[in-house]
Amino acid sequence: MTESSTENKPVASSATGSERRLYIALGVLALLGGALYLQTEGKKAEIKSLSGEVAAATLPTLSVAESIKDNATKIVIERPSDAAEGAAIAPPERHTLVKEGAEWKLSEPLSALANQTNVESLLSSLPKLKIKEQISSSAESYAQYDLSDDKATHITVFEGDKVALELFAGKSGGRGQTARLPGQEGVFVIDGYSSYLFSRDTKGWRDTSVLKFETEKVTRVDVVNENGAFEFKKEGDKWSGRFKKGKAGALSAIKDFESSKVDDLLRAYKSLNATGFGDGKSLSDTGLDKPLAELTITIGDAKTQVLFGSNAEGSSRYAKLPEGSEIYTISSWASDWAFAEESKFQKKKDSGED
């Protein structure tokens, strides 16, 4: 029995050695496999990186200098009309902005002073435009991305006679803003594009400011309307108020006059903006041939007057400045002061008072 056990020991030792060699072989194989995998993945990453570099190198560029803000002379924006579904396709809306001296003016679809801030915001955004990637190389994709001639927003910016930038903007989605370039077939994604800067309607491109002044410098306010005439004068840091009913008679102190009401009036006019315009309407159409109310604001020796006519949209009123031809529409929040009754400037009575 002892002899038999002694004879079996080398067999057990031999089997253990074989298993050890097998494990070593498997370990070496695993290391080789891991090395091969890492080498393959590295090659893939390298190829991908090189492909990206090649793709980026072949993309067109939008090189708009910061100087565009000072050197631009004309901007033309054509965008599709917002036609109702099923309606006939309307011609695109075309807005042309031209720089005259230091000011931008709207020359198409009508002639008017432009909103300087809105034009400057657009120009400031142009140097930030960058082409990020190309998602199609075929013109057949234009309709899919709203880049066909009847769907795209066409933007052209000039420096003198030279085109500084031209592009067509289409849909904006998860990948970004799509665009196409003239003479370059394909659909691109661009960074830095803010659609609201380019999609304003005519009113958005016009200067809507009517009045702007510092209330602290106002020394006198006069109001004339169908109720009578008001005269307000600054006395120290308070206002005095006088009123005469109708056209006859003399001005007399307003009973229970509340000085702060004049301050409220001035707040409504200190940065007065039009809510719209009376384009195509005559003075007689708007009641401005015979104004229904007049508001005069005096600062030192300078007087600024606003004339008011009949009702426009809703409760707003048509208005104009005596020296200008532009007809505005003014919200009731401001225009109601020009049509005020005496009670609007009086202290409110307590409910218990007669």
Short mmCIF file of C-alpha atoms in Angstrom, two decimals:
data_model
loop_
_atom_site.label_atom_id
_atom_site.label_comp_id
_atom_site.label_asym_id
_atom_site.label_seq_id
_atom_site.Cartn_x
_atom_site.Cartn_y
_atom_site.Cartn_z
CA MET A 1 0.00 0.00 0.00
CA THR A 2 2.88 2.34 0.85
CA GLU A 3 4.68 1.46 -2.35
CA SER A 4 1.58 2.13 -4.42
CA SER A 5 1.12 5.60 -2.86
CA THR A 6 4.76 6.44 -3.51
CA GLU A 7 4.39 5.46 -7.13
CA ASN A 8 1.31 7.71 -7.61
CA LYS A 9 2.93 10.92 -6.25
CA PRO A 10 4.95 11.75 -9.39
CA VAL A 11 1.77 11.37 -11.47
CA ALA A 12 -0.02 13.99 -9.34
CA SER A 13 3.01 16.31 -9.57
CA SER A 14 3.13 15.87 -13.35
CA ALA A 15 -0.57 16.79 -13.71
CA THR A 16 -0.09 19.98 -11.70
CA GLY A 17 2.76 21.07 -13.93
CA SER A 18 0.65 20.58 -17.04
CA GLU A 19 -2.12 22.72 -15.61
CA ARG A 20 0.38 25.42 -14.74
CA ARG A 21 1.73 25.47 -18.29
CA LEU A 22 -1.84 25.67 -19.60
CA TYR A 23 -2.63 28.66 -17.37
CA ILE A 24 0.56 30.39 -18.44
CA ALA A 25 -0.32 29.82 -22.09
CA LEU A 26 -3.82 31.19 -21.57
CA GLY A 27 -2.41 34.23 -19.78
CA VAL A 28 0.03 34.93 -22.60
CA LEU A 29 -2.80 34.52 -25.11
CA ALA A 30 -4.97 36.97 -23.15
CA LEU A 31 -2.15 39.50 -23.03
CA LEU A 32 -1.59 39.18 -26.75
CA GLY A 33 -5.32 39.54 -27.39
CA GLY A 34 -5.52 42.62 -25.19
CA ALA A 35 -2.53 44.16 -26.90
CA LEU A 36 -4.08 43.44 -30.31
CA TYR A 37 -7.40 44.99 -29.18
CA LEU A 38 -5.70 48.12 -27.87
CA GLN A 39 -3.67 48.40 -31.04
CA THR A 40 -6.82 48.03 -33.17
CA GLU A 41 -8.77 50.58 -31.12
CA GLY A 42 -5.86 52.97 -31.29
CA LYS A 43 -5.80 52.64 -35.06
CA LYS A 44 -9.54 53.28 -35.18
CA ALA A 45 -9.18 56.38 -33.01
CA GLU A 46 -6.31 57.59 -35.16
CA ILE A 47 -8.27 57.01 -38.35
CA LYS A 48 -11.32 58.73 -36.84
CA SER A 49 -9.19 61.67 -35.71
CA LEU A 50 -7.54 61.96 -39.11
CA SER A 51 -10.94 61.69 -40.82
CA GLY A 52 -12.28 64.48 -38.62
CA GLU A 53 -9.25 66.64 -39.38
CA VAL A 54 -9.63 66.01 -43.11
CA ALA A 55 -13.38 66.71 -42.95
CA ALA A 56 -12.82 69.93 -41.02
CA ALA A 57 -10.11 70.97 -43.44
CA THR A 58 -12.45 70.53 -46.41
CA LEU A 59 -15.31 72.57 -44.89
CA PRO A 60 -15.87 76.05 -46.34
CA THR A 61 -15.29 78.95 -43.97
CA LEU A 62 -17.30 82.03 -43.06
CA SER A 63 -14.64 84.66 -42.54
CA VAL A 64 -16.43 87.76 -41.33
CA ALA A 65 -14.18 90.34 -39.71
CA GLU A 66 -15.12 92.34 -36.63
CA SER A 67 -14.85 95.45 -38.82
CA ILE A 68 -18.15 94.46 -40.49
CA LYS A 69 -19.90 96.45 -37.75
CA ASP A 70 -18.34 99.66 -39.05
CA ASN A 71 -17.86 98.83 -42.74
CA ALA A 72 -21.22 97.31 -43.69
CA THR A 73 -23.24 99.56 -45.99
CA LYS A 74 -26.28 97.45 -46.92
CA ILE A 75 -28.17 94.43 -45.60
CA VAL A 76 -30.75 92.51 -47.63
CA ILE A 77 -32.90 89.86 -45.96
CA GLU A 78 -35.43 87.81 -47.92
CA ARG A 79 -37.57 85.40 -45.95
CA PRO A 80 -40.63 83.33 -46.87
CA SER A 81 -43.99 84.87 -46.06
CA ASP A 82 -46.04 83.30 -43.30
CA ALA A 83 -48.86 82.18 -45.60
CA ALA A 84 -51.77 80.26 -44.13
CA GLU A 85 -51.94 76.56 -44.91
CA GLY A 86 -53.64 75.99 -48.25
CA ALA A 87 -53.26 79.64 -49.27
CA ALA A 88 -51.42 80.69 -52.40
CA ILE A 89 -47.69 81.10 -51.90
CA ALA A 90 -46.99 84.78 -51.32
CA PRO A 91 -43.81 86.43 -52.55
CA PRO A 92 -41.00 86.51 -49.98
CA GLU A 93 -40.70 89.43 -47.60
CA ARG A 94 -37.73 91.55 -48.53
CA HIS A 95 -36.16 94.02 -46.13
CA THR A 96 -33.35 96.25 -47.31
CA LEU A 97 -31.39 98.32 -44.82
CA VAL A 98 -29.00 100.99 -46.05
CA LYS A 99 -26.47 103.01 -44.11
CA GLU A 100 -26.70 106.75 -44.76
CA GLY A 101 -24.03 108.67 -42.90
CA ALA A 102 -24.03 107.35 -39.33
CA GLU A 103 -27.61 106.08 -39.43
CA TRP A 104 -29.25 102.95 -40.80
CA LYS A 105 -32.46 103.40 -42.75
CA LEU A 106 -35.03 100.96 -44.04
CA SER A 107 -35.41 101.44 -47.80
CA GLU A 108 -37.55 98.40 -48.61
CA PRO A 109 -40.48 97.63 -48.35
CA LEU A 110 -40.83 101.28 -47.28
CA SER A 111 -38.65 104.23 -46.43
CA ALA A 112 -38.19 104.86 -42.71
CA LEU A 113 -35.54 105.31 -40.05
CA ALA A 114 -34.31 101.89 -38.92
CA ASN A 115 -34.04 100.58 -35.39
CA GLN A 116 -30.32 101.22 -34.87
CA THR A 117 -29.99 98.77 -31.97
CA ASN A 118 -31.52 95.88 -33.93
CA VAL A 119 -29.24 96.49 -36.92
CA GLU A 120 -26.15 96.71 -34.71
CA SER A 121 -27.10 93.46 -32.93
CA LEU A 122 -27.32 91.66 -36.27
CA LEU A 123 -23.95 92.96 -37.45
CA SER A 124 -22.27 92.10 -34.14
CA SER A 125 -23.38 88.48 -34.53
CA LEU A 126 -21.84 87.94 -37.98
CA PRO A 127 -18.18 87.39 -36.91
CA LYS A 128 -19.41 84.60 -34.60
CA LEU A 129 -20.83 82.50 -37.47
CA LYS A 130 -18.83 79.30 -37.98
CA ILE A 131 -19.46 76.21 -40.10
CA LYS A 132 -19.48 73.22 -37.77
CA GLU A 133 -20.10 70.25 -40.09
CA GLN A 134 -21.59 69.11 -43.36
CA ILE A 135 -24.60 66.79 -43.16
CA SER A 136 -25.35 66.44 -46.86
CA SER A 137 -23.45 67.00 -50.05
CA SER A 138 -26.51 66.99 -52.30
CA ALA A 139 -28.88 69.75 -53.36
CA GLU A 140 -31.64 67.15 -53.21
CA SER A 141 -31.63 67.59 -49.41
CA TYR A 142 -32.51 71.29 -49.54
CA ALA A 143 -36.28 70.76 -49.29
CA GLN A 144 -35.84 68.47 -46.26
CA TYR A 145 -34.01 71.23 -44.37
CA ASP A 146 -36.11 74.20 -45.65
CA LEU A 147 -33.17 75.38 -47.74
CA SER A 148 -34.98 75.55 -51.06
CA ASP A 149 -35.40 79.00 -52.58
CA ASP A 150 -39.04 79.24 -51.44
CA LYS A 151 -38.30 78.22 -47.83
CA ALA A 152 -34.87 79.56 -46.87
CA THR A 153 -34.03 82.93 -45.35
CA HIS A 154 -31.60 84.57 -47.77
CA ILE A 155 -29.13 86.97 -46.12
CA THR A 156 -26.69 89.23 -47.98
CA VAL A 157 -24.44 91.81 -46.35
CA PHE A 158 -22.48 94.33 -48.40
CA GLU A 159 -19.41 96.46 -47.81
CA GLY A 160 -19.79 98.98 -50.60
CA ASP A 161 -20.24 96.95 -53.80
CA LYS A 162 -18.55 93.90 -52.32
CA VAL A 163 -20.55 91.01 -50.82
CA ALA A 164 -19.12 90.47 -47.35
CA LEU A 165 -21.45 87.58 -46.46
CA GLU A 166 -24.16 85.59 -48.21
CA LEU A 167 -25.94 82.52 -46.92
CA PHE A 168 -29.29 80.74 -46.88
CA ALA A 169 -30.64 79.68 -43.46
CA GLY A 170 -33.06 76.81 -43.05
CA LYS A 171 -34.33 74.58 -40.25
CA SER A 172 -32.88 74.53 -36.78
CA GLY A 173 -32.90 71.23 -34.90
CA GLY A 174 -30.97 68.96 -32.58
CA ARG A 175 -27.81 69.19 -34.67
CA GLY A 176 -28.00 72.98 -34.91
CA GLN A 177 -28.87 75.60 -37.51
CA THR A 178 -28.79 74.34 -41.10
CA ALA A 179 -27.57 76.53 -43.93
CA ARG A 180 -26.27 76.48 -47.48
CA LEU A 181 -23.83 78.73 -49.27
CA PRO A 182 -24.01 80.13 -52.80
CA GLY A 183 -21.83 78.19 -55.24
CA GLN A 184 -21.29 75.39 -52.68
CA GLU A 185 -23.62 72.42 -52.97
CA GLY A 186 -24.56 70.76 -49.71
CA VAL A 187 -26.20 71.27 -46.32
CA PHE A 188 -24.08 72.60 -43.46
CA VAL A 189 -24.58 73.18 -39.74
CA ILE A 190 -23.46 76.59 -38.49
CA ASP A 191 -22.75 77.85 -34.97
CA GLY A 192 -23.45 81.37 -33.73
CA TYR A 193 -26.69 81.92 -35.67
CA SER A 194 -29.63 83.50 -33.79
CA SER A 195 -32.71 83.34 -35.97
CA TYR A 196 -34.56 86.17 -34.22
CA LEU A 197 -31.89 88.64 -35.37
CA PHE A 198 -32.79 87.93 -39.00
CA SER A 199 -36.51 87.13 -38.87
CA ARG A 200 -37.96 90.47 -37.75
CA ASP A 201 -41.02 91.85 -39.52
CA THR A 202 -41.12 95.36 -40.95
CA LYS A 203 -42.12 96.90 -37.63
CA GLY A 204 -39.18 95.14 -35.97
CA TRP A 205 -36.74 96.87 -38.33
CA ARG A 206 -38.27 100.33 -37.86
CA ASP A 207 -37.38 102.93 -35.28
CA THR A 208 -40.40 103.04 -32.96
CA SER A 209 -39.12 105.77 -30.64
CA VAL A 210 -41.29 108.89 -30.48
CA LEU A 211 -40.03 110.78 -27.43
CA LYS A 212 -37.10 110.48 -25.06
CA PHE A 213 -36.28 112.91 -22.27
CA GLU A 214 -35.28 113.14 -18.60
CA THR A 215 -38.29 113.78 -16.39
CA GLU A 216 -36.20 115.74 -13.86
CA LYS A 217 -35.53 118.45 -16.46
CA VAL A 218 -39.18 119.09 -17.37
CA THR A 219 -40.41 122.45 -16.11
CA ARG A 220 -43.92 122.62 -17.59
CA VAL A 221 -46.60 120.38 -19.11
CA ASP A 222 -49.65 121.58 -21.06
CA VAL A 223 -52.59 119.46 -22.17
CA VAL A 224 -55.45 120.62 -24.40
CA ASN A 225 -58.38 118.34 -25.24
CA GLU A 226 -62.17 118.35 -25.58
CA ASN A 227 -62.52 118.63 -21.78
CA GLY A 228 -60.54 121.87 -21.59
CA ALA A 229 -56.96 123.02 -20.98
CA PHE A 230 -54.46 122.01 -18.29
CA GLU A 231 -51.32 123.82 -17.19
CA PHE A 232 -48.78 122.20 -14.87
CA LYS A 233 -45.68 124.06 -13.61
CA LYS A 234 -42.78 122.77 -11.55
CA GLU A 235 -42.37 124.60 -8.25
CA GLY A 236 -39.39 123.19 -6.38
CA ASP A 237 -39.91 119.44 -6.31
CA LYS A 238 -43.71 119.71 -6.59
CA TRP A 239 -46.13 120.56 -9.36
CA SER A 240 -48.88 123.15 -9.42
CA GLY A 241 -51.95 122.46 -11.54
CA ARG A 242 -54.52 124.71 -13.18
CA PHE A 243 -57.47 123.87 -15.41
CA LYS A 244 -60.17 125.61 -17.42
CA LYS A 245 -63.19 123.78 -18.71
CA GLY A 246 -63.94 124.12 -22.41
CA LYS A 247 -62.42 126.85 -24.52
CA ALA A 248 -63.76 129.87 -22.64
CA GLY A 249 -62.85 131.21 -19.24
CA ALA A 250 -59.61 131.43 -17.33
CA LEU A 251 -57.37 128.83 -15.77
CA SER A 252 -57.94 128.20 -12.09
CA ALA A 253 -56.27 125.95 -9.52
CA ILE A 254 -57.35 122.32 -9.65
CA LYS A 255 -59.24 121.41 -6.50
CA ASP A 256 -57.67 118.55 -4.53
CA PHE A 257 -54.78 118.52 -7.01
CA GLU A 258 -52.35 115.62 -6.62
CA SER A 259 -48.84 116.60 -7.75
CA SER A 260 -47.68 113.00 -8.23
CA LYS A 261 -50.16 112.54 -11.10
CA VAL A 262 -48.00 114.78 -13.29
CA ASP A 263 -45.02 112.57 -12.48
CA ASP A 264 -47.10 109.57 -13.60
CA LEU A 265 -47.88 111.37 -16.87
CA LEU A 266 -44.21 112.06 -17.51
CA ARG A 267 -43.26 108.44 -16.80
CA ALA A 268 -45.63 107.40 -19.58
CA TYR A 269 -43.90 109.71 -22.06
CA LYS A 270 -40.22 109.80 -21.09
CA SER A 271 -39.36 106.86 -23.38
CA LEU A 272 -42.42 106.82 -25.60
CA ASN A 273 -42.44 104.13 -28.30
CA ALA A 274 -45.05 103.60 -30.97
CA THR A 275 -47.05 100.39 -30.90
CA GLY A 276 -47.54 100.63 -34.67
CA PHE A 277 -47.73 102.96 -37.65
CA GLY A 278 -50.46 104.51 -39.75
CA ASP A 279 -48.81 103.67 -43.05
CA GLY A 280 -50.96 104.57 -46.05
CA LYS A 281 -53.37 106.63 -43.96
CA SER A 282 -53.90 110.36 -44.37
CA LEU A 283 -54.27 113.00 -41.68
CA SER A 284 -58.02 113.02 -42.23
CA ASP A 285 -58.15 109.21 -41.99
CA THR A 286 -56.57 109.38 -38.55
CA GLY A 287 -58.22 112.52 -37.18
CA LEU A 288 -54.90 114.34 -37.21
CA ASP A 289 -56.02 117.02 -39.66
CA LYS A 290 -57.88 118.47 -36.69
CA PRO A 291 -56.16 117.00 -33.62
CA LEU A 292 -58.42 115.94 -30.75
CA ALA A 293 -55.73 116.49 -28.12
CA GLU A 294 -52.33 118.17 -27.76
CA LEU A 295 -49.62 117.47 -25.22
CA THR A 296 -46.72 119.91 -24.80
CA ILE A 297 -43.66 119.20 -22.66
CA THR A 298 -41.29 122.08 -21.88
CA ILE A 299 -37.64 121.65 -20.92
CA GLY A 300 -35.96 125.02 -20.50
CA ASP A 301 -36.74 126.97 -23.67
CA ALA A 302 -37.43 123.84 -25.75
CA LYS A 303 -40.95 122.60 -26.33
CA THR A 304 -41.92 119.14 -27.57
CA GLN A 305 -45.47 118.59 -28.74
CA VAL A 306 -47.46 115.46 -29.58
CA LEU A 307 -50.73 115.66 -31.51
CA PHE A 308 -53.41 113.00 -31.06
CA GLY A 309 -56.18 111.90 -33.41
CA SER A 310 -58.85 109.24 -33.50
CA ASN A 311 -58.77 105.68 -32.19
CA ALA A 312 -56.54 103.18 -33.96
CA GLU A 313 -56.40 99.47 -33.10
CA GLY A 314 -58.29 98.74 -29.91
CA SER A 315 -57.92 101.61 -27.47
CA SER A 316 -54.71 103.03 -28.92
CA ARG A 317 -54.65 106.41 -30.64
CA TYR A 318 -53.11 107.83 -33.80
CA ALA A 319 -50.48 110.46 -33.07
CA LYS A 320 -47.74 112.49 -34.73
CA LEU A 321 -45.16 115.16 -34.03
CA PRO A 322 -45.97 118.55 -35.60
CA GLU A 323 -42.64 118.70 -37.46
CA GLY A 324 -42.80 115.13 -38.80
CA SER A 325 -44.85 113.24 -41.36
CA GLU A 326 -44.78 109.85 -39.61
CA ILE A 327 -48.11 108.73 -38.17
CA TYR A 328 -47.81 106.51 -35.09
CA THR A 329 -50.17 104.51 -32.97
CA ILE A 330 -49.74 105.08 -29.22
CA SER A 331 -50.98 102.79 -26.46
CA SER A 332 -53.84 103.92 -24.22
CA TRP A 333 -51.50 103.84 -21.21
CA ALA A 334 -49.82 106.96 -22.60
CA SER A 335 -52.53 108.51 -24.77
CA ASP A 336 -55.18 108.49 -22.03
CA TRP A 337 -53.24 111.26 -20.26
CA ALA A 338 -53.71 113.50 -23.29
CA PHE A 339 -57.50 112.92 -23.15
CA ALA A 340 -57.78 113.24 -19.37
CA GLU A 341 -60.57 114.88 -17.43
CA GLU A 342 -59.87 117.10 -14.42
CA SER A 343 -60.57 114.19 -12.05
CA LYS A 344 -57.52 112.29 -13.35
CA PHE A 345 -55.28 114.85 -11.61
CA GLN A 346 -57.25 115.02 -8.37
CA LYS A 347 -56.81 113.08 -5.17
CA LYS A 348 -59.12 110.11 -4.90
CA LYS A 349 -61.87 110.61 -2.38
CA ASP A 350 -62.33 108.13 0.43
CA SER A 351 -65.42 105.96 0.07
CA GLY A 352 -66.98 107.71 3.09
CA GLU A 353 -66.69 111.20 1.56
CA ASP A 354 -69.51 112.82 -0.37
#
